Amino acid sequence: MKKVSTTAAKQRKNFREHKLTIGLDLGDRSSWYCVLDEAGSVLLEQRLSTTPKAMGEGFGAMPRCRIALETGMHSPWVSRLLGELGHEVIVAHARNVRLIGESRKKDDRLDARMLARLARIDPQLLAPVRHRSARAQADLTVIRARAGLVRARTALINTARGLAKSYGERLRGCSPRNVNPEKAQGLSPELQTALEPLLAAVESVSERIREYKERIEQLAQQSYPQVALLKQVKGVGTLIALTYLLTLEDPHRFRKSRDVGCYLGLQPGRRNSGQSEPQLHISKEGDPYLRTLLVQGAHHILGPFGADSDLRRWGLKLAERGGKNGKKRAVIATARKLAVLLHRLWVSGEVYEPLRNSSQVPVPAAA
């Protein structure tokens, strides 16, 4: 039987007698954590492996603590594990904790100590975020994997086009959906030999993308009936609707539907001081992939094939009076309104009326 040292026993006794605050700086291979007592004194600073087993052994024997960690690659599963162990977990927004990100003395041990001190004083200083559930993350991984293949296909097609142009020739009719080795038949023999394997790889990637598309459609039909509510808006397909649901996950986390636009970074930034109120770009907070999809949906709504709706009329009217950048601003503003509209449909379950505001005839005032 392993003998328990006096130091270890005394350490566990100190942990039981104090209300602890822990800062955890996550690394890819190993992580540092710092334990503070109620008075802010450092009780322990230690390194442990960034694995479920090490995390469970390190924090499972401790009493309920407040543990602060930064957003990162490992923060979703670590925060879920620590929550299951009974701890109060605060996930700090890494971009907003400037005392850590802009510190001149920066290493893992000091970062863990700073996280612990901020969490002990006021958790709101950490700009806490909430990670999605394991199921939502797994389903969203299917969408992200498809997006990775789309980016890879675009890079391969651009490579093929660039190589052909550098040889004084062009790939004709090279749409991402129909690229195959036959597209190289009109090229010179030397270029055909060089590009046929590359175009075959593009064709294979396109096939994998089609398989992911079928999986996403099946996933939406079987597990997420709310997708049908969001698809009532013309320009919103299964991909946008399902990504929206999985990214937000809980519609009731927002007090008002308008808060969704700010959450997704589609609201202009603000830096007012005295009489100065400069016009800033959008904040670009939140999930960048969902923001990109919403902008794509706004492009369709305002484009030549967009269905007539209040949202389209509002966006086109905004584009007309916006100057040379009017169309760009109108697209972003339409994407923001689209995010708000989708949240409203999700919460209320209403039937979408594209021309609801336009069909309301004003009642004349009584004489």
Coordinates of C-alpha atoms in Angstrom, one line a residue:
M1 CA 0.0 0.0 0.0
K2 CA 1.3 3.4 -1.0
K3 CA 2.2 5.6 2.0
V4 CA 0.7 9.1 2.0
S5 CA 3.2 11.8 2.7
T6 CA 2.7 14.3 5.4
T7 CA 3.0 17.2 2.8
A8 CA 0.3 15.7 0.6
A9 CA -2.1 15.1 3.5
K10 CA -1.6 18.6 4.8
Q11 CA -2.2 20.0 1.3
R12 CA -5.6 18.2 1.0
K13 CA -6.5 19.4 4.5
N14 CA -5.8 23.0 3.3
F15 CA -8.0 22.4 0.3
R16 CA -10.9 21.2 2.4
E17 CA -10.7 24.2 4.8
H18 CA -10.7 26.9 2.2
K19 CA -12.9 28.1 -0.6
L20 CA -10.6 27.7 -3.6
T21 CA -10.3 29.5 -6.9
I22 CA -8.2 27.9 -9.6
G23 CA -6.8 29.4 -12.8
L24 CA -6.0 26.8 -15.5
D25 CA -3.9 27.7 -18.5
L26 CA -4.5 25.0 -21.1
G27 CA -1.7 23.9 -23.4
D28 CA -1.7 21.3 -26.2
R29 CA 0.5 18.8 -24.3
S30 CA 0.5 20.0 -20.7
S31 CA -1.3 22.7 -18.7
W32 CA -0.5 24.9 -15.6
Y33 CA -2.9 25.5 -12.8
C34 CA -2.7 27.8 -9.8
V35 CA -4.8 27.4 -6.6
L36 CA -5.7 30.4 -4.5
D37 CA -7.4 30.5 -1.1
E38 CA -10.1 33.0 0.0
A39 CA -7.4 35.6 0.9
G40 CA -5.8 35.3 -2.5
S41 CA -2.7 33.4 -1.3
V42 CA -1.2 30.9 -3.6
L43 CA -1.6 27.4 -2.2
L44 CA -0.3 25.4 -5.1
E45 CA 1.1 25.9 -8.6
Q46 CA 1.5 22.8 -10.7
R47 CA 1.7 21.3 -14.2
L48 CA -0.4 18.4 -15.5
S49 CA -1.0 16.6 -18.8
T50 CA -3.8 17.9 -21.0
T51 CA -5.6 14.6 -21.0
P52 CA -9.0 13.5 -19.6
K53 CA -7.3 11.0 -17.3
A54 CA -4.9 13.6 -15.8
M55 CA -7.6 16.2 -15.5
G56 CA -9.9 13.8 -13.7
E57 CA -7.1 12.7 -11.3
G58 CA -5.9 16.3 -10.6
F59 CA -9.3 17.9 -10.0
G60 CA -11.5 15.0 -9.1
A61 CA -10.3 14.8 -5.5
M62 CA -10.7 18.5 -4.8
P63 CA -13.7 20.0 -3.2
R64 CA -16.0 22.2 -5.3
C65 CA -13.9 25.0 -6.7
R66 CA -14.3 27.9 -9.1
I67 CA -12.1 27.1 -12.0
A68 CA -11.3 29.7 -14.8
L69 CA -9.8 28.7 -18.1
E70 CA -9.4 30.5 -21.5
T71 CA -11.2 29.5 -24.8
G72 CA -9.1 27.4 -27.0
M73 CA -8.8 24.0 -28.8
H74 CA -9.2 21.9 -25.6
S75 CA -11.5 24.2 -23.6
P76 CA -14.8 22.5 -24.7
W77 CA -14.1 19.1 -23.4
V78 CA -12.1 20.3 -20.4
S79 CA -15.0 22.6 -19.3
R80 CA -17.5 19.7 -19.7
L81 CA -15.2 17.3 -17.7
L82 CA -14.7 19.8 -14.9
G83 CA -18.4 20.6 -14.7
E84 CA -19.2 16.8 -14.4
L85 CA -16.7 16.7 -11.5
G86 CA -18.9 19.3 -9.7
H87 CA -16.8 22.4 -10.1
E88 CA -18.0 25.9 -11.1
V89 CA -16.3 26.4 -14.5
I90 CA -15.8 29.9 -16.1
V91 CA -14.6 29.9 -19.7
A92 CA -12.9 33.2 -20.3
H93 CA -13.0 34.8 -23.8
A94 CA -9.3 34.8 -24.7
R95 CA -9.5 37.9 -26.9
N96 CA -11.1 40.0 -24.2
V97 CA -8.7 39.2 -21.3
R98 CA -6.2 41.9 -22.1
L99 CA -4.3 41.5 -18.8
I100 CA -3.1 38.2 -20.1
G101 CA -3.0 38.6 -23.9
E102 CA -1.1 42.0 -23.8
S103 CA 1.1 41.2 -20.7
R104 CA 4.9 41.8 -21.1
K105 CA 5.6 38.9 -18.8
K106 CA 3.8 36.0 -20.3
D107 CA 4.2 32.4 -19.6
D108 CA 1.8 29.5 -18.7
R109 CA 2.4 29.7 -14.9
L110 CA 1.8 33.5 -14.7
D111 CA -1.3 33.2 -17.0
A112 CA -2.8 30.6 -14.7
R113 CA -2.2 32.8 -11.7
M114 CA -3.8 35.8 -13.5
L115 CA -6.8 33.8 -14.4
A116 CA -7.3 32.7 -10.8
R117 CA -7.0 36.3 -9.5
L118 CA -9.5 37.6 -12.0
A119 CA -11.9 34.8 -11.3
R120 CA -11.6 35.4 -7.5
I121 CA -12.3 39.2 -7.8
D122 CA -15.0 39.3 -10.4
P123 CA -15.8 36.6 -13.0
Q124 CA -17.3 39.1 -15.4
L125 CA -13.8 40.6 -16.0
L126 CA -13.1 37.4 -17.9
A127 CA -16.0 38.0 -20.4
P128 CA -17.2 34.4 -19.8
V129 CA -18.6 32.3 -22.7
R130 CA -20.6 29.1 -22.7
H131 CA -19.5 26.1 -24.8
R132 CA -22.1 24.0 -26.6
S133 CA -23.0 20.5 -25.6
A134 CA -21.1 17.4 -26.7
R135 CA -23.9 16.4 -29.0
A136 CA -24.1 19.8 -30.7
Q137 CA -20.3 19.9 -31.1
A138 CA -20.4 16.4 -32.7
D139 CA -23.1 17.4 -35.2
L140 CA -21.4 20.7 -35.9
T141 CA -18.2 18.8 -36.7
V142 CA -19.9 17.2 -39.7
I143 CA -20.7 20.7 -41.1
R144 CA -17.1 22.0 -40.3
A145 CA -15.6 18.9 -42.0
R146 CA -17.6 19.7 -45.1
A147 CA -16.5 23.3 -45.0
G148 CA -12.9 22.1 -44.8
L149 CA -13.4 20.0 -48.0
V150 CA -14.9 23.0 -49.8
R151 CA -11.9 25.1 -49.0
A152 CA -9.6 22.3 -50.1
R153 CA -11.5 22.0 -53.4
T154 CA -11.3 25.7 -54.0
A155 CA -7.5 25.7 -53.5
L156 CA -7.1 22.7 -55.9
I157 CA -9.1 24.4 -58.6
N158 CA -7.3 27.7 -58.2
T159 CA -4.0 25.8 -58.5
A160 CA -5.1 24.0 -61.7
R161 CA -6.3 27.3 -63.2
G162 CA -3.0 29.1 -62.3
L163 CA -0.8 26.4 -63.7
A164 CA -2.8 26.4 -67.0
K165 CA -2.5 30.2 -67.3
S166 CA 1.2 30.1 -66.6
Y167 CA 1.5 27.8 -69.6
G168 CA -0.5 30.2 -71.8
E169 CA -3.7 28.2 -71.8
R170 CA -7.0 28.1 -69.9
L171 CA -9.4 25.6 -68.3
R172 CA -12.8 26.3 -69.8
G173 CA -16.1 25.9 -67.9
C174 CA -14.3 25.0 -64.7
S175 CA -17.2 25.2 -62.3
P176 CA -16.4 23.6 -58.8
R177 CA -19.3 21.2 -59.3
N178 CA -18.3 19.7 -62.6
V179 CA -14.5 19.7 -62.5
N180 CA -13.1 16.3 -63.8
P181 CA -10.1 15.1 -65.9
E182 CA -12.1 15.6 -69.1
K183 CA -11.7 19.3 -68.6
A184 CA -8.1 18.9 -69.6
Q185 CA -8.8 17.4 -73.0
G186 CA -8.6 20.8 -74.7
L187 CA -5.1 21.5 -73.3
S188 CA -1.7 20.7 -74.7
P189 CA -0.5 17.1 -74.1
E190 CA 2.2 18.1 -71.6
L191 CA -0.4 20.1 -69.6
Q192 CA -2.9 17.3 -69.7
T193 CA -0.4 14.9 -68.2
A194 CA 0.4 17.3 -65.4
L195 CA -3.2 18.3 -64.5
E196 CA -5.2 15.1 -64.9
P197 CA -4.3 13.8 -61.4
L198 CA -5.0 17.2 -59.9
L199 CA -8.4 17.4 -61.6
A200 CA -9.2 13.8 -60.6
A201 CA -8.5 14.8 -57.0
V202 CA -10.9 17.7 -57.3
E203 CA -13.6 15.3 -58.6
S204 CA -13.0 13.0 -55.7
V205 CA -13.3 15.8 -53.2
S206 CA -16.5 16.9 -54.8
E207 CA -17.9 13.4 -54.3
R208 CA -17.0 13.6 -50.6
I209 CA -18.7 17.0 -50.4
R210 CA -21.9 15.5 -51.9
E211 CA -21.8 12.7 -49.3
Y212 CA -21.5 15.3 -46.5
K213 CA -24.4 17.2 -47.9
E214 CA -26.6 14.1 -47.8
R215 CA -25.5 13.5 -44.2
I216 CA -26.4 17.0 -43.2
E217 CA -29.9 16.7 -44.8
Q218 CA -30.5 13.5 -43.0
L219 CA -29.3 14.9 -39.7
A220 CA -31.6 17.9 -40.0
Q221 CA -34.6 15.7 -40.8
Q222 CA -34.0 13.2 -38.1
S223 CA -32.8 15.3 -35.1
Y224 CA -33.6 19.0 -35.8
P225 CA -37.2 19.6 -36.8
Q226 CA -36.7 23.3 -36.1
V227 CA -34.7 23.5 -39.4
A228 CA -38.0 23.6 -41.2
L229 CA -39.1 26.8 -39.4
L230 CA -35.9 28.6 -40.5
K231 CA -36.1 27.4 -44.1
Q232 CA -39.3 29.3 -44.5
V233 CA -37.1 32.3 -45.4
K234 CA -36.1 32.1 -49.1
G235 CA -32.3 32.1 -49.2
V236 CA -31.9 30.0 -46.1
G237 CA -31.1 26.3 -46.8
T238 CA -30.5 23.3 -44.7
L239 CA -26.8 24.2 -44.2
I240 CA -27.5 27.8 -42.9
A241 CA -30.4 26.7 -40.8
L242 CA -28.7 23.7 -39.1
T243 CA -25.4 25.7 -38.5
Y244 CA -27.5 28.5 -36.9
L245 CA -29.3 26.0 -34.6
L246 CA -26.2 24.2 -33.6
T247 CA -24.1 27.3 -33.0
L248 CA -26.7 29.1 -30.8
E249 CA -28.1 25.8 -29.4
D250 CA -30.4 27.4 -26.9
P251 CA -32.6 30.2 -28.2
H252 CA -33.6 31.4 -24.7
R253 CA -30.0 32.4 -23.8
F254 CA -30.9 35.7 -25.5
R255 CA -33.2 38.1 -23.8
K256 CA -34.2 39.7 -27.1
S257 CA -33.9 38.5 -30.7
R258 CA -31.9 41.7 -31.5
D259 CA -29.1 40.5 -29.3
V260 CA -28.3 37.7 -31.8
G261 CA -26.9 40.2 -34.3
C262 CA -24.4 41.5 -31.6
Y263 CA -23.5 37.9 -30.6
L264 CA -22.5 37.0 -34.1
G265 CA -20.4 40.2 -34.6
L266 CA -22.7 41.8 -37.2
Q267 CA -23.2 44.9 -35.2
P268 CA -20.9 48.0 -35.8
G269 CA -18.3 48.5 -33.1
R270 CA -18.5 51.5 -30.7
R271 CA -15.8 53.8 -29.4
N272 CA -17.6 56.9 -28.3
S273 CA -15.6 59.5 -26.2
G274 CA -17.0 62.9 -25.5
Q275 CA -18.4 64.4 -28.7
S276 CA -16.5 61.9 -30.9
E277 CA -18.7 59.1 -32.3
P278 CA -16.6 57.5 -35.1
Q279 CA -18.3 55.0 -37.5
L280 CA -16.6 51.7 -37.0
H281 CA -16.7 48.3 -38.9
I282 CA -18.6 45.4 -37.5
S283 CA -17.1 43.8 -34.4
K284 CA -16.7 40.3 -36.0
E285 CA -17.3 38.7 -32.6
G286 CA -18.8 35.2 -32.4
D287 CA -18.6 32.3 -34.8
P288 CA -17.0 33.4 -38.1
Y289 CA -18.4 30.5 -40.2
L290 CA -22.0 31.2 -39.2
R291 CA -21.4 34.9 -40.0
T292 CA -20.1 33.9 -43.4
L293 CA -23.1 31.8 -44.1
L294 CA -25.5 34.5 -43.1
V295 CA -23.7 37.0 -45.4
Q296 CA -24.1 34.4 -48.2
G297 CA -27.8 34.2 -47.5
A298 CA -28.1 38.0 -47.5
H299 CA -26.3 38.1 -50.9
H300 CA -29.0 35.7 -52.3
I301 CA -31.9 37.7 -50.8
L302 CA -30.6 40.9 -52.3
G303 CA -29.5 39.2 -55.6
P304 CA -31.4 38.9 -58.9
F305 CA -32.9 35.5 -57.8
G306 CA -34.1 36.7 -54.4
A307 CA -37.8 36.3 -53.6
D308 CA -39.8 39.5 -52.9
S309 CA -40.0 40.1 -49.2
D310 CA -39.9 42.9 -46.6
L311 CA -36.3 42.0 -45.9
R312 CA -35.3 42.3 -49.5
R313 CA -37.1 45.6 -50.0
W314 CA -35.5 47.0 -46.9
G315 CA -32.0 45.9 -48.0
L316 CA -32.4 47.2 -51.6
K317 CA -33.6 50.6 -50.3
L318 CA -30.7 50.8 -47.9
A319 CA -28.3 50.0 -50.8
E320 CA -29.7 52.8 -52.9
R321 CA -28.9 55.5 -50.4
G322 CA -25.6 54.2 -49.1
G323 CA -23.0 55.7 -51.6
K324 CA -20.3 53.7 -53.2
N325 CA -20.2 51.1 -50.4
G326 CA -23.9 51.0 -50.1
K327 CA -24.3 47.5 -51.4
K328 CA -21.7 46.1 -49.0
R329 CA -23.3 47.8 -46.0
A330 CA -26.7 46.7 -47.1
V331 CA -25.6 43.0 -47.3
I332 CA -24.1 43.2 -43.8
A333 CA -27.2 44.9 -42.5
T334 CA -29.5 42.3 -44.2
A335 CA -27.4 39.5 -42.7
R336 CA -27.9 41.1 -39.2
K337 CA -31.7 41.3 -39.7
L338 CA -31.7 37.8 -41.1
A339 CA -30.1 36.5 -37.9
V340 CA -32.7 38.3 -35.8
L341 CA -35.5 37.0 -38.0
L342 CA -34.3 33.4 -37.7
H343 CA -34.2 33.7 -34.0
R344 CA -37.7 35.1 -33.8
L345 CA -39.0 32.2 -36.0
W346 CA -37.2 29.7 -33.8
V347 CA -38.6 31.0 -30.6
S348 CA -42.2 31.7 -31.7
G349 CA -42.7 28.9 -34.2
E350 CA -44.7 31.3 -36.4
V351 CA -45.4 30.9 -40.1
Y352 CA -43.2 33.3 -42.0
E353 CA -45.0 35.9 -44.0
P354 CA -42.5 37.5 -46.4
L355 CA -44.6 40.6 -47.0
R356 CA -46.1 41.0 -43.6
N357 CA -45.2 44.6 -43.1
S358 CA -45.9 45.6 -46.7
S359 CA -49.4 44.1 -46.6
Q360 CA -50.5 46.1 -43.5
V361 CA -52.6 48.9 -44.8
P362 CA -52.5 52.0 -42.5
V363 CA -55.8 52.8 -41.0
P364 CA -56.8 56.4 -41.7
A365 CA -57.3 58.6 -38.6
A366 CA -60.8 59.4 -37.5
A367 CA -62.1 62.8 -38.6

